[in-house]
mmCIF file of C-alpha atoms and ligand atoms in Angstrom:
data_model
loop_
_atom_site.group_PDB
_atom_site.id
_atom_site.type_symbol
_atom_site.label_atom_id
_atom_site.label_comp_id
_atom_site.label_asym_id
_atom_site.label_seq_id
_atom_site.Cartn_x
_atom_site.Cartn_y
_atom_site.Cartn_z
ATOM 1 C CA MET A 1320 -22.138 6.065 2.121
ATOM 2 C CA THR A 1321 -22.686 5.960 5.757
ATOM 3 C CA ASP A 1322 -23.306 8.924 7.743
ATOM 4 C CA ASN A 1323 -19.953 10.334 8.830
ATOM 5 C CA LYS A 1324 -17.528 13.513 9.000
ATOM 6 C CA ILE A 1325 -15.179 12.473 5.918
ATOM 7 C CA THR A 1326 -16.624 13.645 2.591
ATOM 8 C CA THR A 1327 -13.379 15.045 0.950
ATOM 9 C CA VAL A 1328 -10.173 13.151 0.440
ATOM 10 C CA ALA A 1329 -6.544 14.105 -0.726
ATOM 11 C CA VAL A 1330 -3.929 11.565 -1.303
ATOM 12 C CA LEU A 1331 -0.064 12.888 -1.335
ATOM 13 C CA GLY A 1332 2.092 10.804 -3.412
ATOM 14 C CA THR A 1333 0.491 9.395 -7.166
ATOM 15 C CA GLY A 1334 2.919 6.316 -7.221
ATOM 16 C CA VAL A 1335 1.995 2.799 -7.354
ATOM 17 C CA LEU A 1336 -0.059 2.795 -4.009
ATOM 18 C CA GLY A 1337 -1.224 6.474 -3.821
ATOM 19 C CA ALA A 1338 -2.652 6.182 -7.168
ATOM 20 C CA GLN A 1339 -4.607 2.891 -6.288
ATOM 21 C CA ILE A 1340 -6.137 4.569 -3.069
ATOM 22 C CA ALA A 1341 -7.003 7.698 -4.904
ATOM 23 C CA PHE A 1342 -8.818 6.009 -7.710
ATOM 24 C CA GLN A 1343 -10.785 3.522 -5.346
ATOM 25 C CA THR A 1344 -11.840 6.364 -3.160
ATOM 26 C CA ALA A 1345 -12.792 8.287 -5.889
ATOM 27 C CA TYR A 1346 -14.598 5.342 -7.787
ATOM 28 C CA ARG A 1347 -16.596 4.733 -4.209
ATOM 29 C CA GLY A 1348 -17.856 8.688 -4.816
ATOM 30 C CA PHE A 1349 -15.665 10.780 -2.966
ATOM 31 C CA PRO A 1350 -13.981 13.749 -4.600
ATOM 32 C CA VAL A 1351 -10.330 13.059 -4.230
ATOM 33 C CA THR A 1352 -7.105 15.988 -4.784
ATOM 34 C CA ALA A 1353 -4.155 13.770 -5.739
ATOM 35 C CA TYR A 1354 -0.963 15.651 -4.632
ATOM 36 C CA ASP A 1355 2.369 15.100 -6.314
ATOM 37 C CA ILE A 1356 5.657 17.028 -6.166
ATOM 38 C CA SER A 1357 6.305 18.029 -9.720
ATOM 39 C CA ASP A 1358 4.207 18.145 -13.020
ATOM 40 C CA GLU A 1359 6.249 15.309 -14.351
ATOM 41 C CA ALA A 1360 4.836 13.260 -11.509
ATOM 42 C CA LEU A 1361 1.629 14.463 -12.290
ATOM 43 C CA GLU A 1362 1.810 13.326 -15.767
ATOM 44 C CA GLY A 1363 2.603 9.811 -14.493
ATOM 45 C CA ALA A 1364 -0.392 10.225 -12.034
ATOM 46 C CA ARG A 1365 -2.493 10.560 -15.063
ATOM 47 C CA GLU A 1366 -1.517 7.703 -17.333
ATOM 48 C CA ARG A 1367 -1.795 5.575 -13.691
ATOM 49 C CA PHE A 1368 -5.422 6.754 -13.480
ATOM 50 C CA ILE A 1369 -5.845 5.629 -17.374
ATOM 51 C CA ARG A 1370 -4.662 2.336 -16.918
ATOM 52 C CA LEU A 1371 -6.620 1.627 -13.416
ATOM 53 C CA GLY A 1372 -9.764 2.583 -15.028
ATOM 54 C CA HIS A 1373 -8.732 -0.246 -17.982
ATOM 55 C CA THR A 1374 -8.122 -2.260 -15.063
ATOM 56 C CA TYR A 1375 -11.564 -1.674 -13.394
ATOM 57 C CA ALA A 1376 -13.379 -2.074 -16.623
ATOM 58 C CA ALA A 1377 -11.643 -5.929 -16.722
ATOM 59 C CA GLU A 1378 -11.505 -6.807 -13.116
ATOM 60 C CA VAL A 1379 -13.617 -5.082 -10.896
ATOM 61 C CA GLU A 1380 -17.560 -6.401 -11.163
ATOM 62 C CA GLY A 1381 -20.174 -3.846 -11.687
ATOM 63 C CA ALA A 1382 -17.633 -1.310 -13.361
ATOM 64 C CA THR A 1383 -18.994 0.374 -16.489
ATOM 65 C CA PRO A 1384 -17.620 3.210 -18.702
ATOM 66 C CA ASP A 1385 -19.989 5.290 -17.085
ATOM 67 C CA THR A 1386 -19.087 4.409 -13.661
ATOM 68 C CA ILE A 1387 -15.075 4.744 -14.509
ATOM 69 C CA GLU A 1388 -15.645 8.069 -16.412
ATOM 70 C CA ALA A 1389 -17.155 9.267 -13.111
ATOM 71 C CA ALA A 1390 -14.370 8.199 -11.140
ATOM 72 C CA GLN A 1391 -11.942 9.923 -13.098
ATOM 73 C CA ALA A 1392 -14.130 13.092 -12.964
ATOM 74 C CA ARG A 1393 -13.782 13.154 -9.327
ATOM 75 C CA LEU A 1394 -10.001 13.128 -9.370
ATOM 76 C CA HIS A 1395 -8.249 16.416 -9.249
ATOM 77 C CA LEU A 1396 -4.457 16.734 -9.646
ATOM 78 C CA THR A 1397 -2.035 19.416 -7.840
ATOM 79 C CA THR A 1398 1.500 20.397 -7.041
ATOM 80 C CA ASP A 1399 -0.010 22.488 -4.572
ATOM 81 C CA LEU A 1400 0.124 21.365 -0.803
ATOM 82 C CA ALA A 1401 -1.985 24.032 0.429
ATOM 83 C CA VAL A 1402 -4.950 22.664 -1.833
ATOM 84 C CA ALA A 1403 -4.723 18.989 -0.642
ATOM 85 C CA ALA A 1404 -4.518 20.294 2.794
ATOM 86 C CA GLN A 1405 -8.196 21.116 2.777
ATOM 87 C CA ALA A 1406 -9.557 18.061 2.499
ATOM 88 C CA ASP A 1407 -11.165 16.244 5.405
ATOM 89 C CA LEU A 1408 -8.884 13.275 5.301
ATOM 90 C CA VAL A 1409 -5.080 13.347 4.038
ATOM 91 C CA ILE A 1410 -3.914 10.044 3.147
ATOM 92 C CA GLU A 1411 0.023 9.671 2.754
ATOM 93 C CA ALA A 1412 1.437 7.420 0.305
ATOM 94 C CA VAL A 1413 4.962 9.214 -0.215
ATOM 95 C CA PRO A 1414 8.510 6.874 -0.318
ATOM 96 C CA GLU A 1415 8.912 4.953 2.411
ATOM 97 C CA VAL A 1416 11.660 7.664 3.934
ATOM 98 C CA LEU A 1417 10.962 8.391 7.812
ATOM 99 C CA ASP A 1418 12.458 11.901 7.188
ATOM 100 C CA LEU A 1419 10.521 12.674 4.070
ATOM 101 C CA LYS A 1420 7.382 11.514 5.774
ATOM 102 C CA ARG A 1421 7.768 13.712 8.519
ATOM 103 C CA SER A 1422 8.560 16.909 6.990
ATOM 104 C CA THR A 1423 5.436 15.998 4.708
ATOM 105 C CA PHE A 1424 3.450 15.916 7.696
ATOM 106 C CA GLU A 1425 5.148 18.847 9.362
ATOM 107 C CA LYS A 1426 4.418 21.119 6.359
ATOM 108 C CA LEU A 1427 0.938 19.536 5.793
ATOM 109 C CA GLY A 1428 0.132 20.408 9.593
ATOM 110 C CA ALA A 1429 0.589 24.125 8.914
ATOM 111 C CA LEU A 1430 -1.480 23.895 6.116
ATOM 112 C CA ALA A 1431 -4.207 22.127 7.071
ATOM 113 C CA PRO A 1432 -7.463 23.332 9.234
ATOM 114 C CA ALA A 1433 -7.458 21.404 12.466
ATOM 115 C CA SER A 1434 -10.347 19.353 11.760
ATOM 116 C CA THR A 1435 -8.431 17.299 9.301
ATOM 117 C CA ILE A 1436 -7.387 13.892 9.908
ATOM 118 C CA PHE A 1437 -4.021 12.467 8.898
ATOM 119 C CA ALA A 1438 -3.102 9.098 7.852
ATOM 120 C CA THR A 1439 -0.119 7.346 6.798
ATOM 121 C CA ASN A 1440 -0.074 4.592 4.404
ATOM 122 C CA SER A 1441 3.562 3.534 5.606
ATOM 123 C CA SER A 1442 4.260 -0.465 5.586
ATOM 124 C CA THR A 1443 6.970 -0.498 8.033
ATOM 125 C CA LEU A 1444 7.125 2.558 9.941
ATOM 126 C CA LEU A 1445 5.370 2.944 12.959
ATOM 127 C CA PRO A 1446 2.716 6.030 13.188
ATOM 128 C CA SER A 1447 4.276 6.818 16.302
ATOM 129 C CA GLN A 1448 7.619 7.773 14.637
ATOM 130 C CA ILE A 1449 5.639 10.244 12.543
ATOM 131 C CA SER A 1450 2.553 11.509 14.287
ATOM 132 C CA ASP A 1451 4.655 14.467 16.490
ATOM 133 C CA ALA A 1452 5.962 15.836 13.255
ATOM 134 C CA SER A 1453 2.179 16.482 12.252
ATOM 135 C CA GLY A 1454 1.485 18.668 15.560
ATOM 136 C CA ARG A 1455 -1.649 16.912 15.717
ATOM 137 C CA PRO A 1456 -0.877 13.131 17.179
ATOM 138 C CA GLY A 1457 -4.856 13.187 18.611
ATOM 139 C CA ARG A 1458 -5.699 13.141 14.721
ATOM 140 C CA PHE A 1459 -3.209 11.266 13.248
ATOM 141 C CA LEU A 1460 -2.841 7.084 12.460
ATOM 142 C CA ALA A 1461 -1.767 4.893 9.543
ATOM 143 C CA LEU A 1462 -4.325 3.724 7.226
ATOM 144 C CA HIS A 1463 -2.110 0.672 5.326
ATOM 145 C CA PHE A 1464 -3.488 -0.742 1.973
ATOM 146 C CA ALA A 1465 -2.694 -3.517 0.103
ATOM 147 C CA ASN A 1466 -1.319 -3.562 -3.398
ATOM 148 C CA ARG A 1467 -4.349 -3.684 -5.782
ATOM 149 C CA VAL A 1468 -6.511 -2.030 -3.454
ATOM 150 C CA TRP A 1469 -9.649 -3.164 -5.749
ATOM 151 C CA GLN A 1470 -8.820 -6.974 -5.265
ATOM 152 C CA PHE A 1471 -6.650 -7.283 -2.218
ATOM 153 C CA ASN A 1472 -9.288 -5.149 -0.292
ATOM 154 C CA THR A 1473 -7.893 -5.119 3.153
ATOM 155 C CA ALA A 1474 -7.308 -1.399 4.856
ATOM 156 C CA GLU A 1475 -5.267 -2.046 8.379
ATOM 157 C CA VAL A 1476 -6.253 0.772 10.753
ATOM 158 C CA MET A 1477 -3.608 1.571 13.548
ATOM 159 C CA GLY A 1478 -3.202 4.443 15.637
ATOM 160 C CA THR A 1479 -0.906 5.552 18.522
ATOM 161 C CA PRO A 1480 -1.310 5.674 21.986
ATOM 162 C CA GLU A 1481 -2.698 9.304 21.274
ATOM 163 C CA THR A 1482 -4.886 8.796 18.560
ATOM 164 C CA ASP A 1483 -8.525 10.003 19.539
ATOM 165 C CA PRO A 1484 -10.493 6.920 19.494
ATOM 166 C CA ALA A 1485 -13.384 8.939 17.747
ATOM 167 C CA VAL A 1486 -10.925 9.860 14.870
ATOM 168 C CA PHE A 1487 -10.059 5.927 14.737
ATOM 169 C CA ASP A 1488 -13.491 5.014 14.547
ATOM 170 C CA GLU A 1489 -14.451 7.699 11.753
ATOM 171 C CA VAL A 1490 -11.105 6.197 9.595
ATOM 172 C CA VAL A 1491 -12.831 2.946 9.974
ATOM 173 C CA ARG A 1492 -15.895 3.722 8.885
ATOM 174 C CA PHE A 1493 -14.525 5.449 5.741
ATOM 175 C CA ALA A 1494 -12.583 2.341 4.890
ATOM 176 C CA THR A 1495 -15.549 0.575 4.588
ATOM 177 C CA ASP A 1496 -17.244 3.276 2.638
ATOM 178 C CA ILE A 1497 -14.426 3.035 -0.085
ATOM 179 C CA GLY A 1498 -14.889 -0.836 -0.119
ATOM 180 C CA MET A 1499 -12.166 -2.076 1.828
ATOM 181 C CA VAL A 1500 -12.594 -4.329 5.056
ATOM 182 C CA PRO A 1501 -11.223 -2.681 7.747
ATOM 183 C CA ILE A 1502 -8.536 -4.419 10.040
ATOM 184 C CA GLU A 1503 -8.494 -2.779 13.185
ATOM 185 C CA LEU A 1504 -5.144 -3.153 15.478
ATOM 186 C CA HIS A 1505 -5.602 -2.431 19.244
ATOM 187 C CA LYS A 1506 -2.000 -1.425 19.377
ATOM 188 C CA GLU A 1507 1.114 -0.523 17.120
ATOM 189 C CA LYS A 1508 2.753 -3.333 15.574
ATOM 190 C CA ALA A 1509 5.221 -3.335 13.195
ATOM 191 C CA GLY A 1510 3.988 -5.165 9.561
ATOM 192 C CA TYR A 1511 0.541 -4.688 10.922
ATOM 193 C CA VAL A 1512 -1.566 -8.152 10.742
ATOM 194 C CA LEU A 1513 -0.586 -8.845 7.082
ATOM 195 C CA ASN A 1514 2.967 -8.461 7.101
ATOM 196 C CA SER A 1515 3.663 -10.099 10.490
ATOM 197 C CA LEU A 1516 2.131 -13.209 9.176
ATOM 198 C CA LEU A 1517 3.068 -13.196 5.763
ATOM 199 C CA VAL A 1518 6.869 -12.008 5.808
ATOM 200 C CA PRO A 1519 8.025 -15.110 7.819
ATOM 201 C CA LEU A 1520 5.986 -17.339 5.610
ATOM 202 C CA LEU A 1521 7.733 -15.899 2.584
ATOM 203 C CA ASN A 1522 11.242 -15.554 4.045
ATOM 204 C CA SER A 1523 10.857 -19.485 5.475
ATOM 205 C CA ALA A 1524 9.911 -20.258 1.594
ATOM 206 C CA ILE A 1525 13.102 -18.579 0.281
ATOM 207 C CA ALA A 1526 15.243 -20.164 3.235
ATOM 208 C CA LEU A 1527 13.781 -23.981 1.951
ATOM 209 C CA ALA A 1528 14.685 -23.256 -1.529
ATOM 210 C CA ALA A 1529 17.733 -21.567 -1.276
ATOM 211 C CA GLY A 1530 19.036 -24.270 1.194
ATOM 212 C CA GLY A 1531 18.119 -26.724 -1.451
ATOM 213 C CA TYR A 1532 15.668 -28.521 0.977
ATOM 214 C CA ALA A 1533 12.899 -28.870 -1.941
ATOM 215 C CA GLU A 1534 11.939 -27.741 -5.444
ATOM 216 C CA VAL A 1535 10.368 -24.597 -5.694
ATOM 217 C CA ASP A 1536 7.250 -26.203 -6.523
ATOM 218 C CA ASP A 1537 7.034 -29.111 -3.934
ATOM 219 C CA ILE A 1538 7.315 -26.045 -1.597
ATOM 220 C CA ASP A 1539 4.487 -23.865 -3.008
ATOM 221 C CA ARG A 1540 2.491 -27.274 -3.468
ATOM 222 C CA THR A 1541 2.772 -28.131 0.243
ATOM 223 C CA TRP A 1542 1.190 -24.969 1.269
ATOM 224 C CA ARG A 1543 -1.549 -25.002 -1.425
ATOM 225 C CA ILE A 1544 -2.676 -28.592 -0.300
ATOM 226 C CA ALA A 1545 -2.091 -28.816 2.960
ATOM 227 C CA THR A 1546 -3.719 -25.544 4.007
ATOM 228 C CA GLY A 1547 -6.042 -24.837 1.093
ATOM 229 C CA ALA A 1548 -4.535 -21.341 0.313
ATOM 230 C CA PRO A 1549 -4.489 -20.875 -3.329
ATOM 231 C CA LEU A 1550 -1.390 -19.783 -3.718
ATOM 232 C CA GLY A 1551 2.327 -20.745 -2.131
ATOM 233 C CA PRO A 1552 4.716 -18.513 -0.769
ATOM 234 C CA LEU A 1553 7.168 -18.461 -4.230
ATOM 235 C CA GLN A 1554 3.860 -17.878 -6.116
ATOM 236 C CA ILE A 1555 3.278 -14.677 -3.902
ATOM 237 C CA LEU A 1556 6.734 -13.651 -3.819
ATOM 238 C CA ASP A 1557 6.713 -13.736 -7.957
ATOM 239 C CA ILE A 1558 3.819 -11.382 -7.630
ATOM 240 C CA ILE A 1559 5.173 -8.955 -5.213
ATOM 241 C CA GLY A 1560 8.454 -9.200 -7.136
ATOM 242 C CA LEU A 1561 11.701 -10.378 -5.454
ATOM 243 C CA THR A 1562 13.148 -6.727 -5.070
ATOM 244 C CA THR A 1563 11.194 -6.156 -2.295
ATOM 245 C CA PRO A 1564 11.922 -9.331 -0.179
ATOM 246 C CA TYR A 1565 15.787 -8.535 -1.429
ATOM 247 C CA ASN A 1566 15.542 -5.169 0.208
ATOM 248 C CA ILE A 1567 14.013 -6.536 3.258
ATOM 249 C CA LEU A 1568 16.104 -9.388 3.908
ATOM 250 C CA THR A 1569 19.631 -7.387 3.122
ATOM 251 C CA HIS A 1570 18.574 -5.053 6.207
ATOM 252 C CA GLY A 1571 18.056 -8.513 8.379
ATOM 253 C CA SER A 1572 20.592 -10.182 10.500
ATOM 254 C CA GLY A 1573 23.535 -12.512 9.178
ATOM 255 C CA ALA A 1574 21.210 -15.610 7.649
ATOM 256 C CA ASP A 1575 19.015 -12.976 6.155
ATOM 257 C CA ALA A 1576 21.785 -11.375 4.238
ATOM 258 C CA GLU A 1577 22.769 -14.859 3.188
ATOM 259 C CA LEU A 1578 19.386 -15.388 1.895
ATOM 260 C CA ALA A 1579 19.344 -11.655 0.407
ATOM 261 C CA LEU A 1580 22.501 -12.858 -1.512
ATOM 262 C CA TRP A 1581 21.230 -15.959 -2.487
ATOM 263 C CA LEU A 1582 18.026 -13.901 -4.307
ATOM 264 C CA LYS A 1583 20.590 -11.548 -5.608
ATOM 265 C CA GLU A 1584 23.037 -14.098 -7.530
ATOM 266 C CA ASN A 1585 20.150 -16.451 -8.668
ATOM 267 C CA TYR A 1586 17.405 -14.308 -9.575
ATOM 268 C CA ILE A 1587 17.813 -10.188 -9.573
ATOM 269 C CA ASP A 1588 21.466 -10.175 -11.398
ATOM 270 C CA LYS A 1589 19.571 -12.178 -14.057
ATOM 271 C CA GLY A 1590 17.062 -9.643 -14.331
ATOM 272 C CA GLN A 1591 14.509 -12.409 -13.067
ATOM 273 C CA LEU A 1592 12.559 -10.574 -10.580
ATOM 274 C CA GLY A 1593 8.861 -12.507 -10.741
ATOM 275 C CA VAL A 1594 5.920 -11.759 -12.993
ATOM 276 C CA ALA A 1595 6.592 -8.507 -14.007
ATOM 277 C CA THR A 1596 9.635 -9.532 -15.785
ATOM 278 C CA GLY A 1597 8.424 -12.756 -17.143
ATOM 279 C CA GLN A 1598 10.713 -15.037 -15.092
ATOM 280 C CA GLY A 1599 11.059 -15.391 -11.191
ATOM 281 C CA PHE A 1600 10.710 -18.704 -9.514
ATOM 282 C CA TYR A 1601 8.364 -19.672 -12.067
ATOM 283 C CA SER A 1602 8.054 -18.440 -16.059
ATOM 284 C CA TYR A 1603 5.262 -16.650 -17.323
ATOM 285 C CA ALA A 1604 4.528 -16.817 -20.860
HETATM 286 P P1 NAD B 2004 6.332 5.082 -5.343
HETATM 287 O O1 NAD B 2004 7.690 5.129 -5.476
HETATM 288 O O2 NAD B 2004 5.634 4.120 -6.625
HETATM 289 O O3 NAD B 2004 5.237 6.229 -5.127
HETATM 290 C C1 NAD B 2004 5.924 7.489 -3.992
HETATM 291 C C2 NAD B 2004 4.964 8.724 -5.030
HETATM 292 O O4 NAD B 2004 5.451 9.941 -4.168
HETATM 293 C C3 NAD B 2004 5.955 9.240 -6.106
HETATM 294 O O5 NAD B 2004 4.830 9.600 -7.099
HETATM 295 C C4 NAD B 2004 6.560 10.298 -5.912
HETATM 296 O O6 NAD B 2004 6.401 11.586 -7.004
HETATM 297 C C5 NAD B 2004 5.728 10.747 -5.043
HETATM 298 N N1 NAD B 2004 6.931 11.812 -4.056
HETATM 299 C C6 NAD B 2004 8.067 11.993 -4.000
HETATM 300 N N2 NAD B 2004 8.531 12.964 -2.631
HETATM 301 C C7 NAD B 2004 6.960 13.358 -2.453
HETATM 302 C C8 NAD B 2004 6.460 14.476 -1.591
HETATM 303 N N3 NAD B 2004 7.538 15.062 -0.924
HETATM 304 N N4 NAD B 2004 5.215 14.610 -1.735
HETATM 305 C C9 NAD B 2004 4.445 13.976 -2.058
HETATM 306 N N5 NAD B 2004 4.716 13.091 -3.087
HETATM 307 C C10 NAD B 2004 6.311 12.592 -3.061
HETATM 308 O O7 NAD B 2004 5.683 4.374 -3.738
HETATM 309 P P2 NAD B 2004 4.417 3.161 -3.415
HETATM 310 O O8 NAD B 2004 4.947 1.845 -3.681
HETATM 311 O O9 NAD B 2004 3.416 4.057 -3.731
HETATM 312 O O10 NAD B 2004 4.816 3.674 -1.570
HETATM 313 C C11 NAD B 2004 4.216 4.841 -1.400
HETATM 314 C C12 NAD B 2004 4.131 4.243 0.283
HETATM 315 O O11 NAD B 2004 3.118 3.367 0.119
HETATM 316 C C13 NAD B 2004 5.324 3.849 0.937
HETATM 317 O O12 NAD B 2004 5.044 4.272 2.419
HETATM 318 C C14 NAD B 2004 4.977 2.264 1.098
HETATM 319 O O13 NAD B 2004 5.476 1.478 2.288
HETATM 320 C C15 NAD B 2004 3.502 1.962 1.158
HETATM 321 N N6 NAD B 2004 3.159 0.633 0.719
HETATM 322 C C16 NAD B 2004 3.153 0.668 -0.712
HETATM 323 C C17 NAD B 2004 2.896 -0.834 -1.091
HETATM 324 C C18 NAD B 2004 3.123 -1.219 -2.366
HETATM 325 O O14 NAD B 2004 3.109 -2.628 -2.637
HETATM 326 N N7 NAD B 2004 3.622 -0.454 -3.224
HETATM 327 C C19 NAD B 2004 1.900 -1.330 -0.309
HETATM 328 C C20 NAD B 2004 1.192 -0.860 0.742
HETATM 329 C C21 NAD B 2004 2.125 0.324 1.356
#
């Protein structure tokens, strides 16, 4: 670990991403408080941590029963926000609802020491939509992970005009310490770097397939062969799950809404949601 001030971490929300962030942080040696709203949710978190342990054993180079057990031992679960608030860095991964995020940071701001840094993992909201609710805009920023953090290990760091540059730098160092590749954004951008690149590509691929311009496999092959990318956009969509692009397109303009309807009628209504259901644009054994 490099010499910085973040030594304890809390993660709010132990769903898909929150559990991964908490586990990865603990795996890299930090004590982590994982907070969720109910005992039932924490039971789900326990199961997620066990599954993540199996995944790390199978997929992370150098992972052993000992390193995984040590990570599990560094994870502390709580339904008490006041306990989570005592960490040097609190990373929020609660559902993507603006009012929920704002009220969470409002409560947290009243409980945490003035020195605590707050980060949101929001994918679609800008940190400036939330930071004032925290009562400490200078110590507030976005730290955005990608699903499967141990494998797709970018951590996009994005402040607001009010974020203290020293806090930004500290969070960049922390991201490195937990095995992420920090991607620094110089200003706020909806979609950060990754989704600013990826979403237009994925939507264009859906439009090509929906319009009947080319076969699914040819759309993907074109991208793979011509750019050297390992996966085509429709393969990526199957991994993400088709509900996510459906939800995004539903909120878009007329052409996007038509693509959403096409996805719904041809895939979602048939339960073909991608890799997770065994069938999406492709079939999976
Ligand atoms: P999720 O629905 O899997 O998990 C949300 C968790 O938050 C649940 O455990 C829920 O019990 C808990 N929760 C609900 N209300 C809460 C509250 N008031 N306080 C604390 N916890 C509460 O959601 P997710 O997919 O993990 O997404 C969480 C955040 O991460 C979102 O902002 C999302 O944009 C972002 N994100 C998700 C992905 C992804 O691929 N899923 C990728 C990057 C970023």
